[in-house]
mmCIF file of C-alpha atoms in Angstrom:
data_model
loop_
_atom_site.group_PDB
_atom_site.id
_atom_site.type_symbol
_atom_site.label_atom_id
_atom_site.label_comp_id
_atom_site.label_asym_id
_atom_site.label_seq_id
_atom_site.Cartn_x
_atom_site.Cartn_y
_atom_site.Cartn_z
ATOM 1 C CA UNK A 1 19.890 -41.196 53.135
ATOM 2 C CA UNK A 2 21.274 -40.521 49.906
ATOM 3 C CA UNK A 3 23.979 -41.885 48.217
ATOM 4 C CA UNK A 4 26.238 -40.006 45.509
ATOM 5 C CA UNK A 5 27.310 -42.732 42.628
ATOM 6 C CA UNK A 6 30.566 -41.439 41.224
ATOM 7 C CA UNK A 7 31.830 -43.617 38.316
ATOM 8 C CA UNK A 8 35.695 -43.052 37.757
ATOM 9 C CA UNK A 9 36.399 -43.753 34.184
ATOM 10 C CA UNK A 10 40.601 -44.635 34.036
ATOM 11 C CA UNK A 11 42.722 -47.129 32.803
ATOM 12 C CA UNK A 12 46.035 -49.030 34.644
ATOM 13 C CA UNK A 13 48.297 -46.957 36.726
ATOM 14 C CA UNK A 14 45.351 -44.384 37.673
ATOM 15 C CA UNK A 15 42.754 -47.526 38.231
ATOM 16 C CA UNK A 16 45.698 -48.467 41.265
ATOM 17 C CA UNK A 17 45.973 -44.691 42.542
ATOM 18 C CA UNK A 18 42.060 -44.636 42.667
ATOM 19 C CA UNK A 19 42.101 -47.672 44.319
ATOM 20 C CA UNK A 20 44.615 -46.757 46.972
ATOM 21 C CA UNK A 21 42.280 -43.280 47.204
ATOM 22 C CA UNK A 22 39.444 -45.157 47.925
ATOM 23 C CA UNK A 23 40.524 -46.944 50.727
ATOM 24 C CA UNK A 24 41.255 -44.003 52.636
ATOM 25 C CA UNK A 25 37.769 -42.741 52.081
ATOM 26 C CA UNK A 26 35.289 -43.156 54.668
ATOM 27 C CA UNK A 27 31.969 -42.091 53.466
ATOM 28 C CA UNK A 28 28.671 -43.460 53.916
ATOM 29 C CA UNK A 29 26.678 -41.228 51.499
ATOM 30 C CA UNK A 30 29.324 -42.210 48.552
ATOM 31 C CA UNK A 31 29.466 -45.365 45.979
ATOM 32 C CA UNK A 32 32.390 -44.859 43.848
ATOM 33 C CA UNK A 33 33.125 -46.901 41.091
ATOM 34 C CA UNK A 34 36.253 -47.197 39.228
ATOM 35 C CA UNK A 35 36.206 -48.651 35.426
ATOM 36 C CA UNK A 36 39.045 -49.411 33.308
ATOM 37 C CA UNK A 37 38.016 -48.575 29.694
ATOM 38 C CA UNK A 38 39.467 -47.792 26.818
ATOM 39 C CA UNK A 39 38.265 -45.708 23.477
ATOM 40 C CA UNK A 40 36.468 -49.214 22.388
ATOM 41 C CA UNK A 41 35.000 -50.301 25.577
ATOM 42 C CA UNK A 42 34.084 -46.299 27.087
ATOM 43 C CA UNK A 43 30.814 -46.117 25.403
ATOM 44 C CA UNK A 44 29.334 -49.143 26.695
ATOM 45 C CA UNK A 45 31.726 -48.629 30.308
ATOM 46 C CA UNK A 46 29.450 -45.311 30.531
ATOM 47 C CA UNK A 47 26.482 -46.339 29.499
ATOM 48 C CA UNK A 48 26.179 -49.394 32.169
ATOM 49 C CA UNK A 49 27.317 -47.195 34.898
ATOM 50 C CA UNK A 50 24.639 -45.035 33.669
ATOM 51 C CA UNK A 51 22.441 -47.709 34.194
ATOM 52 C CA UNK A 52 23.440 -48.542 37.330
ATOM 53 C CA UNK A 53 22.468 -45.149 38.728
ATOM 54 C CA UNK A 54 25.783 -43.950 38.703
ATOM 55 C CA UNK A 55 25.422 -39.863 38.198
ATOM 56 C CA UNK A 56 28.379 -38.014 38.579
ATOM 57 C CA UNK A 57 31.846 -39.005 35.868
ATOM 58 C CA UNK A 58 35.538 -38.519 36.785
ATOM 59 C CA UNK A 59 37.871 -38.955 33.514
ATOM 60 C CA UNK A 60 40.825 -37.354 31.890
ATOM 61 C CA UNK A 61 43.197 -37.603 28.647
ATOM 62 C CA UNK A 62 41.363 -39.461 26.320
ATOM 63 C CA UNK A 63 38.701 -40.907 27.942
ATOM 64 C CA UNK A 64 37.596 -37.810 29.042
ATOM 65 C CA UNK A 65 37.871 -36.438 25.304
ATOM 66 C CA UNK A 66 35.577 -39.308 23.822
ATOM 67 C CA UNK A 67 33.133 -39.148 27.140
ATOM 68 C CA UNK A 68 32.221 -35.452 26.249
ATOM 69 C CA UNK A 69 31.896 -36.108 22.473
ATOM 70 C CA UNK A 70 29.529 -38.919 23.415
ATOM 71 C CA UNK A 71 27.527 -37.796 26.249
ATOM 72 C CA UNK A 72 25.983 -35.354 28.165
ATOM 73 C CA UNK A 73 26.014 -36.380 31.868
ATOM 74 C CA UNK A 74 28.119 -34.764 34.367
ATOM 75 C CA UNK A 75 31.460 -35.296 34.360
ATOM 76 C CA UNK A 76 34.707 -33.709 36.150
ATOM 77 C CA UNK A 77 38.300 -33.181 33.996
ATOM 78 C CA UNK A 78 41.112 -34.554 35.486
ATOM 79 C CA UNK A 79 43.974 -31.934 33.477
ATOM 80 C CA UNK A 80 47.786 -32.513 33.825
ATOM 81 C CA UNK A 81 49.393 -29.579 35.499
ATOM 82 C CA UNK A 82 52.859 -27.911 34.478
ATOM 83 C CA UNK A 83 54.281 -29.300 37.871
ATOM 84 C CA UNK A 84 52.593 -32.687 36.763
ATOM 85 C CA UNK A 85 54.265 -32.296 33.431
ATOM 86 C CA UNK A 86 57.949 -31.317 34.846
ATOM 87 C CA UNK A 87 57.798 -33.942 37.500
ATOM 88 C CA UNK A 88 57.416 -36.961 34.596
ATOM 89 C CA UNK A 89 59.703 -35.074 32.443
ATOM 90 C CA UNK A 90 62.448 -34.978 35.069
ATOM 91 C CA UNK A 91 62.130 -38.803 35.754
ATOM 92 C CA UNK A 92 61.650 -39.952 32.129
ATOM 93 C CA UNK A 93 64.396 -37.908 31.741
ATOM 94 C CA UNK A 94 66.172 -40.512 33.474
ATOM 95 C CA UNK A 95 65.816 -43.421 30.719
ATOM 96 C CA UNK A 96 66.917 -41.462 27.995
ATOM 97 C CA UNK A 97 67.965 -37.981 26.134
ATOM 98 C CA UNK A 98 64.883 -37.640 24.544
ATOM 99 C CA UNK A 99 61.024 -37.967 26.138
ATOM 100 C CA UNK A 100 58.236 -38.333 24.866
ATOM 101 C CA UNK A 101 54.456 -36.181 25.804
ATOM 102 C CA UNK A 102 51.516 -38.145 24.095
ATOM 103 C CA UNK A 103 48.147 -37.043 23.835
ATOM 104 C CA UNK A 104 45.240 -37.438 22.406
ATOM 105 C CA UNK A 105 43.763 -35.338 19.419
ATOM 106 C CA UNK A 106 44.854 -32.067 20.572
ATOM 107 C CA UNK A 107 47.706 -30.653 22.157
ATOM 108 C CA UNK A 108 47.840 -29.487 25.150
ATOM 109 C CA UNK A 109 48.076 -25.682 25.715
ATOM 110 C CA UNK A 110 51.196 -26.275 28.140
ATOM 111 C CA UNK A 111 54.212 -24.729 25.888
ATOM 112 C CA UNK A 112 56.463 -27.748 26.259
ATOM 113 C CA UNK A 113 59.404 -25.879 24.069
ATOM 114 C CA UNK A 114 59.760 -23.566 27.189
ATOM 115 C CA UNK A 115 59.697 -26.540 29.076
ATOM 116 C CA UNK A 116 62.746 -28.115 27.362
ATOM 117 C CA UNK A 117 64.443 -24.863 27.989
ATOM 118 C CA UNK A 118 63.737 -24.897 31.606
ATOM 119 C CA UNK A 119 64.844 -28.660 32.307
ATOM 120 C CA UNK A 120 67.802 -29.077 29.249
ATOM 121 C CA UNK A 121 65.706 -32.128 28.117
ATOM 122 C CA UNK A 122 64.698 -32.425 24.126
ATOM 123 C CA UNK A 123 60.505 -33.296 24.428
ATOM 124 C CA UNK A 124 59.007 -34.849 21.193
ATOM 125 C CA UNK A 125 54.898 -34.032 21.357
ATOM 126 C CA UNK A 126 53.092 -37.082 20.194
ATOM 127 C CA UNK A 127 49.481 -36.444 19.204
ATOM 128 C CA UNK A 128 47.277 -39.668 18.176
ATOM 129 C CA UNK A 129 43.680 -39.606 17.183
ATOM 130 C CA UNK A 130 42.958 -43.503 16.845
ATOM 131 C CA UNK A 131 44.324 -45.780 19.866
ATOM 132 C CA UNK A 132 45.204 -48.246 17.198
ATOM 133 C CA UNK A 133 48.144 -45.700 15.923
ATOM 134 C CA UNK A 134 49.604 -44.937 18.907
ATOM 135 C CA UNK A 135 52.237 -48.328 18.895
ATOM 136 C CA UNK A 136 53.447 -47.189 15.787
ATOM 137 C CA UNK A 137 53.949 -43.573 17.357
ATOM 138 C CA UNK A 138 55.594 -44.653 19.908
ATOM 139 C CA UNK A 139 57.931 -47.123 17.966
ATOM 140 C CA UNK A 140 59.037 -44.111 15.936
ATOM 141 C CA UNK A 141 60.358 -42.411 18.752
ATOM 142 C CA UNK A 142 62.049 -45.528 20.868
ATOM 143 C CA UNK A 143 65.469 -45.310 20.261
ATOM 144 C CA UNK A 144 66.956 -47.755 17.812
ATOM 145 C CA UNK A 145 69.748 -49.815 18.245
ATOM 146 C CA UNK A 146 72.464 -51.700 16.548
ATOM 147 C CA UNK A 147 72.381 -55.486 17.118
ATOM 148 C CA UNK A 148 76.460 -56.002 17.430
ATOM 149 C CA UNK A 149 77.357 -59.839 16.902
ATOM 150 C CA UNK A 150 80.921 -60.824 17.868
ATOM 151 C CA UNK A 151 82.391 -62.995 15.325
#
């Protein structure tokens, strides 16, 4: 029999949703392999999966950005939807006046301007091109605070 070796290529919070995916899945024929991996560490992630026999990809955001400027193998886009985009908008919404959408290299095609309109929430669009800028975005747009001392 054989088996289909699907490497998952994530990072935290979708490394626990794949995880509590794959114990509902009850499949003989599959092997599926989730790695946590960054812009630094996909290359090599990728290439030992490769290695491994693994055939088939599963990434999205940036890791799936940097996997298809890389490599060649076949790989499945995980893209955020508009309801995916209004639901975390709604609950960020939440924390503050003001959230934030980052992404990496290019914006999305999603028109977030008519999203603002539709939810009365102000978005700010980060876009980031090198993981090691993306603090600094993000700093930018956290909202700053006066220390108050009494006395």
């Amino acid at each position: 029999m054989h088996r289909y070796k699907i490497c998952c290529l994530t990072y935290k919070r979708l490394a626990d949703l794949f995880h509590q995916a794959l114990a509902r899945i009850d499949d003989e024929e599959l092997d599926l392999l989730c790695l946590e991996c960054h812009h630094g560490s996909l290359p090599d992630a990728v290439r030992s999966a490769y290695a491994q026999g693994y055939e088939m990809f599963i990434a999205g955001g940036s890791n799936l950005e940097i996997f298809r400027d890389l490599f060649d193998y076949p790989i499945v886009g995980l893209q955020p939807t508009y309801y995916d985009y209004m639901h975390a908008i709604i609950r960020a919404a939440a924390y503050g006046e003001e959230v934030g959408i980052v992404s990496y290299q290019e914006k999305p095609y999603y028109r977030f301007d008519e999203l603002e309109q539709l939810l009365g929430v102000r978005i700010r669009h980060i876009v980031y091109s090198e993981s090691t800028e993306l603090p600094a975005l993000i700093y930018e747009m956290t909202p700053k605070t006066k220390e108050i001392r009494n006395g």
